[in-house]
Amino acid sequence: MPTPLDEATAPVSVRRAGIWDAESLADVAAATFPLACPPDATDSDIAAFIEATLTAERFSEYLTDPTRIVLEATIDGEIVGYLMAIDAPPDDPGIAAMITARSIEISKFYVLPGRHGTGVSKALMAAIVEIGRSRGHAGLWLGVNQQNSRARRFYAKEGFDIVGERTFTVGSQLHEDFVMQRTV
């Protein structure tokens, strides 16, 4: 088991995930998604979302979708976080109207709880910013639960501003998200 000192000094590597990573990414997703949910999200709704969206089979689909970018962050060869982005215009016309520049959507961005504060999030963000720039995009956008203050603080530090709101379905519940955007 790594000590806090080891976690702080171990280098973080970020790379594009491959189809062979689907099961490991699903494990990380199942461990991290509940942490981003608001306190009133039920266990059954969280489980339903994970089963519908974050399984190894679904990650296999994401990893072969040409519009998706799946990055994994590793420390000592272990996947400790991931970021999934969508390089396509928003399907929702309301969100499309909020986004002021050609942007990549950060759809999922999660880090294992024992790895928060170790540079994993910053490394993943730096990688997607570079990808956005290299593809000629002007920005990034994302939705974040309004009650997830930790994530909102991180995104604000990374230059994201709130540009609107949306609802996000987890199981049978609707949750309120802020839509945030930044330039790359």
PDB file of N, CA and C in Angstrom, residues 57-106:
ATOM      1  N   GLU A  57     -18.163  -3.471 -21.034  1.00  0.00           N
ATOM      2  CA  GLU A  57     -18.724  -3.509 -22.388  1.00  0.00           C
ATOM      3  C   GLU A  57     -18.919  -2.094 -22.928  1.00  0.00           C
ATOM      4  N   ARG A  58     -19.446  -1.212 -22.093  1.00  0.00           N
ATOM      5  CA  ARG A  58     -19.647   0.173 -22.538  1.00  0.00           C
ATOM      6  C   ARG A  58     -18.303   0.846 -22.799  1.00  0.00           C
ATOM      7  N   PHE A  59     -17.311   0.617 -21.940  1.00  0.00           N
ATOM      8  CA  PHE A  59     -15.990   1.199 -22.186  1.00  0.00           C
ATOM      9  C   PHE A  59     -15.396   0.659 -23.485  1.00  0.00           C
ATOM     10  N   SER A  60     -15.653  -0.596 -23.808  1.00  0.00           N
ATOM     11  CA  SER A  60     -15.192  -1.126 -25.096  1.00  0.00           C
ATOM     12  C   SER A  60     -15.806  -0.330 -26.241  1.00  0.00           C
ATOM     13  N   GLU A  61     -17.084   0.020 -26.117  1.00  0.00           N
ATOM     14  CA  GLU A  61     -17.739   0.852 -27.134  1.00  0.00           C
ATOM     15  C   GLU A  61     -17.106   2.241 -27.189  1.00  0.00           C
ATOM     16  N   TYR A  62     -16.908   2.850 -26.022  1.00  0.00           N
ATOM     17  CA  TYR A  62     -16.325   4.196 -25.974  1.00  0.00           C
ATOM     18  C   TYR A  62     -14.931   4.210 -26.605  1.00  0.00           C
ATOM     19  N   LEU A  63     -14.162   3.167 -26.315  1.00  0.00           N
ATOM     20  CA  LEU A  63     -12.776   3.115 -26.780  1.00  0.00           C
ATOM     21  C   LEU A  63     -12.657   2.898 -28.288  1.00  0.00           C
ATOM     22  N   THR A  64     -13.733   2.472 -28.923  1.00  0.00           N
ATOM     23  CA  THR A  64     -13.712   2.289 -30.377  1.00  0.00           C
ATOM     24  C   THR A  64     -14.524   3.365 -31.101  1.00  0.00           C
ATOM     25  N   ASP A  65     -15.103   4.298 -30.367  1.00  0.00           N
ATOM     26  CA  ASP A  65     -15.887   5.391 -30.944  1.00  0.00           C
ATOM     27  C   ASP A  65     -14.925   6.494 -31.389  1.00  0.00           C
ATOM     28  N   PRO A  66     -14.899   6.828 -32.676  1.00  0.00           N
ATOM     29  CA  PRO A  66     -13.933   7.832 -33.153  1.00  0.00           C
ATOM     30  C   PRO A  66     -14.167   9.243 -32.606  1.00  0.00           C
ATOM     31  N   THR A  67     -15.352   9.513 -32.051  1.00  0.00           N
ATOM     32  CA  THR A  67     -15.594  10.850 -31.482  1.00  0.00           C
ATOM     33  C   THR A  67     -15.164  10.941 -30.019  1.00  0.00           C
ATOM     34  N   ARG A  68     -14.803   9.823 -29.420  1.00  0.00           N
ATOM     35  CA  ARG A  68     -14.444   9.819 -27.995  1.00  0.00           C
ATOM     36  C   ARG A  68     -12.932   9.743 -27.804  1.00  0.00           C
ATOM     37  N   ILE A  69     -12.501  10.429 -26.771  1.00  0.00           N
ATOM     38  CA  ILE A  69     -11.098  10.423 -26.344  1.00  0.00           C
ATOM     39  C   ILE A  69     -11.111   9.903 -24.917  1.00  0.00           C
ATOM     40  N   VAL A  70     -10.471   8.778 -24.667  1.00  0.00           N
ATOM     41  CA  VAL A  70     -10.409   8.234 -23.312  1.00  0.00           C
ATOM     42  C   VAL A  70      -8.946   8.236 -22.890  1.00  0.00           C
ATOM     43  N   LEU A  71      -8.666   9.027 -21.858  1.00  0.00           N
ATOM     44  CA  LEU A  71      -7.320   9.115 -21.305  1.00  0.00           C
ATOM     45  C   LEU A  71      -7.289   8.410 -19.968  1.00  0.00           C
ATOM     46  N   GLU A  72      -6.199   7.723 -19.716  1.00  0.00           N
ATOM     47  CA  GLU A  72      -6.026   7.106 -18.402  1.00  0.00           C
ATOM     48  C   GLU A  72      -4.791   7.676 -17.741  1.00  0.00           C
ATOM     49  N   ALA A  73      -4.905   7.864 -16.437  1.00  0.00           N
ATOM     50  CA  ALA A  73      -3.761   8.300 -15.638  1.00  0.00           C
ATOM     51  C   ALA A  73      -3.308   7.110 -14.812  1.00  0.00           C
ATOM     52  N   THR A  74      -2.001   6.867 -14.827  1.00  0.00           N
ATOM     53  CA  THR A  74      -1.461   5.753 -14.054  1.00  0.00           C
ATOM     54  C   THR A  74      -0.360   6.238 -13.130  1.00  0.00           C
ATOM     55  N   ILE A  75      -0.237   5.548 -12.034  1.00  0.00           N
ATOM     56  CA  ILE A  75       0.891   5.710 -11.118  1.00  0.00           C
ATOM     57  C   ILE A  75       1.431   4.305 -10.884  1.00  0.00           C
ATOM     58  N   ASP A  76       2.685   4.125 -11.150  1.00  0.00           N
ATOM     59  CA  ASP A  76       3.321   2.803 -11.026  1.00  0.00           C
ATOM     60  C   ASP A  76       2.537   1.724 -11.766  1.00  0.00           C
ATOM     61  N   GLY A  77       2.021   2.065 -12.949  1.00  0.00           N
ATOM     62  CA  GLY A  77       1.322   1.102 -13.786  1.00  0.00           C
ATOM     63  C   GLY A  77      -0.134   0.856 -13.426  1.00  0.00           C
ATOM     64  N   GLU A  78      -0.623   1.441 -12.349  1.00  0.00           N
ATOM     65  CA  GLU A  78      -2.012   1.250 -11.910  1.00  0.00           C
ATOM     66  C   GLU A  78      -2.861   2.423 -12.397  1.00  0.00           C
ATOM     67  N   ILE A  79      -4.014   2.124 -13.027  1.00  0.00           N
ATOM     68  CA  ILE A  79      -4.926   3.189 -13.435  1.00  0.00           C
ATOM     69  C   ILE A  79      -5.547   3.795 -12.185  1.00  0.00           C
ATOM     70  N   VAL A  80      -5.324   5.092 -12.001  1.00  0.00           N
ATOM     71  CA  VAL A  80      -5.812   5.785 -10.807  1.00  0.00           C
ATOM     72  C   VAL A  80      -6.820   6.879 -11.146  1.00  0.00           C
ATOM     73  N   GLY A  81      -7.056   7.091 -12.429  1.00  0.00           N
ATOM     74  CA  GLY A  81      -8.035   8.077 -12.864  1.00  0.00           C
ATOM     75  C   GLY A  81      -8.192   8.012 -14.365  1.00  0.00           C
ATOM     76  N   TYR A  82      -9.296   8.613 -14.836  1.00  0.00           N
ATOM     77  CA  TYR A  82      -9.506   8.653 -16.276  1.00  0.00           C
ATOM     78  C   TYR A  82     -10.331   9.875 -16.638  1.00  0.00           C
ATOM     79  N   LEU A  83     -10.254  10.225 -17.896  1.00  0.00           N
ATOM     80  CA  LEU A  83     -11.026  11.325 -18.462  1.00  0.00           C
ATOM     81  C   LEU A  83     -11.577  10.834 -19.790  1.00  0.00           C
ATOM     82  N   MET A  84     -12.876  11.031 -20.002  1.00  0.00           N
ATOM     83  CA  MET A  84     -13.480  10.716 -21.285  1.00  0.00           C
ATOM     84  C   MET A  84     -14.010  12.014 -21.874  1.00  0.00           C
ATOM     85  N   ALA A  85     -13.647  12.278 -23.106  1.00  0.00           N
ATOM     86  CA  ALA A  85     -14.080  13.486 -23.791  1.00  0.00           C
ATOM     87  C   ALA A  85     -14.782  13.106 -25.086  1.00  0.00           C
ATOM     88  N   ILE A  86     -15.629  14.022 -25.552  1.00  0.00           N
ATOM     89  CA  ILE A  86     -16.356  13.812 -26.804  1.00  0.00           C
ATOM     90  C   ILE A  86     -16.017  14.964 -27.738  1.00  0.00           C
ATOM     91  N   ASP A  87     -15.432  14.618 -28.864  1.00  0.00           N
ATOM     92  CA  ASP A  87     -15.040  15.611 -29.862  1.00  0.00           C
ATOM     93  C   ASP A  87     -16.128  15.683 -30.931  1.00  0.00           C
ATOM     94  N   ALA A  88     -17.253  16.269 -30.525  1.00  0.00           N
ATOM     95  CA  ALA A  88     -18.403  16.450 -31.419  1.00  0.00           C
ATOM     96  C   ALA A  88     -19.275  17.551 -30.822  1.00  0.00           C
ATOM     97  N   PRO A  89     -20.029  18.239 -31.650  1.00  0.00           N
ATOM     98  CA  PRO A  89     -20.920  19.272 -31.109  1.00  0.00           C
ATOM     99  C   PRO A  89     -21.943  18.663 -30.145  1.00  0.00           C
ATOM    100  N   PRO A  90     -22.407  19.427 -29.164  1.00  0.00           N
ATOM    101  CA  PRO A  90     -23.417  18.908 -28.229  1.00  0.00           C
ATOM    102  C   PRO A  90     -24.696  18.516 -28.960  1.00  0.00           C
ATOM    103  N   ASP A  91     -25.295  17.406 -28.540  1.00  0.00           N
ATOM    104  CA  ASP A  91     -26.576  16.974 -29.105  1.00  0.00           C
ATOM    105  C   ASP A  91     -27.720  17.884 -28.651  1.00  0.00           C
ATOM    106  N   ASP A  92     -27.617  18.390 -27.445  1.00  0.00           N
ATOM    107  CA  ASP A  92     -28.664  19.213 -26.846  1.00  0.00           C
ATOM    108  C   ASP A  92     -28.559  20.644 -27.365  1.00  0.00           C
ATOM    109  N   PRO A  93     -29.597  21.151 -28.051  1.00  0.00           N
ATOM    110  CA  PRO A  93     -29.519  22.515 -28.586  1.00  0.00           C
ATOM    111  C   PRO A  93     -29.374  23.581 -27.494  1.00  0.00           C
ATOM    112  N   GLY A  94     -29.924  23.323 -26.318  1.00  0.00           N
ATOM    113  CA  GLY A  94     -29.771  24.272 -25.216  1.00  0.00           C
ATOM    114  C   GLY A  94     -28.322  24.402 -24.782  1.00  0.00           C
ATOM    115  N   ILE A  95     -27.629  23.270 -24.692  1.00  0.00           N
ATOM    116  CA  ILE A  95     -26.208  23.307 -24.335  1.00  0.00           C
ATOM    117  C   ILE A  95     -25.406  23.906 -25.479  1.00  0.00           C
ATOM    118  N   ALA A  96     -25.733  23.559 -26.707  1.00  0.00           N
ATOM    119  CA  ALA A  96     -25.021  24.127 -27.862  1.00  0.00           C
ATOM    120  C   ALA A  96     -25.095  25.646 -27.841  1.00  0.00           C
ATOM    121  N   ALA A  97     -26.225  26.195 -27.409  1.00  0.00           N
ATOM    122  CA  ALA A  97     -26.377  27.651 -27.347  1.00  0.00           C
ATOM    123  C   ALA A  97     -25.523  28.263 -26.238  1.00  0.00           C
ATOM    124  N   MET A  98     -25.226  27.500 -25.186  1.00  0.00           N
ATOM    125  CA  MET A  98     -24.404  28.002 -24.071  1.00  0.00           C
ATOM    126  C   MET A  98     -22.920  28.042 -24.416  1.00  0.00           C
ATOM    127  N   ILE A  99     -22.475  27.111 -25.254  1.00  0.00           N
ATOM    128  CA  ILE A  99     -21.057  26.962 -25.566  1.00  0.00           C
ATOM    129  C   ILE A  99     -20.685  28.005 -26.616  1.00  0.00           C
ATOM    130  N   THR A 100     -19.753  28.861 -26.264  1.00  0.00           N
ATOM    131  CA  THR A 100     -19.446  30.012 -27.109  1.00  0.00           C
ATOM    132  C   THR A 100     -18.352  29.767 -28.131  1.00  0.00           C
ATOM    133  N   ALA A 101     -17.701  28.622 -28.109  1.00  0.00           N
ATOM    134  CA  ALA A 101     -16.605  28.358 -29.037  1.00  0.00           C
ATOM    135  C   ALA A 101     -16.594  26.880 -29.386  1.00  0.00           C
ATOM    136  N   ARG A 102     -15.948  26.525 -30.484  1.00  0.00           N
ATOM    137  CA  ARG A 102     -15.787  25.115 -30.863  1.00  0.00           C
ATOM    138  C   ARG A 102     -15.025  24.407 -29.747  1.00  0.00           C
ATOM    139  N   SER A 103     -15.707  23.489 -29.057  1.00  0.00           N
ATOM    140  CA  SER A 103     -15.162  22.907 -27.837  1.00  0.00           C
ATOM    141  C   SER A 103     -15.318  21.397 -27.796  1.00  0.00           C
ATOM    142  N   ILE A 104     -14.457  20.778 -27.032  1.00  0.00           N
ATOM    143  CA  ILE A 104     -14.543  19.356 -26.716  1.00  0.00           C
ATOM    144  C   ILE A 104     -15.263  19.236 -25.376  1.00  0.00           C
ATOM    145  N   GLU A 105     -16.183  18.282 -25.281  1.00  0.00           N
ATOM    146  CA  GLU A 105     -16.876  18.033 -24.016  1.00  0.00           C
ATOM    147  C   GLU A 105     -16.065  17.071 -23.156  1.00  0.00           C
ATOM    148  N   ILE A 106     -15.837  17.432 -21.914  1.00  0.00           N
ATOM    149  CA  ILE A 106     -15.311  16.480 -20.939  1.00  0.00           C
ATOM    150  C   ILE A 106     -16.533  15.793 -20.341  1.00  0.00           C
TER     151      ILE A 106
END
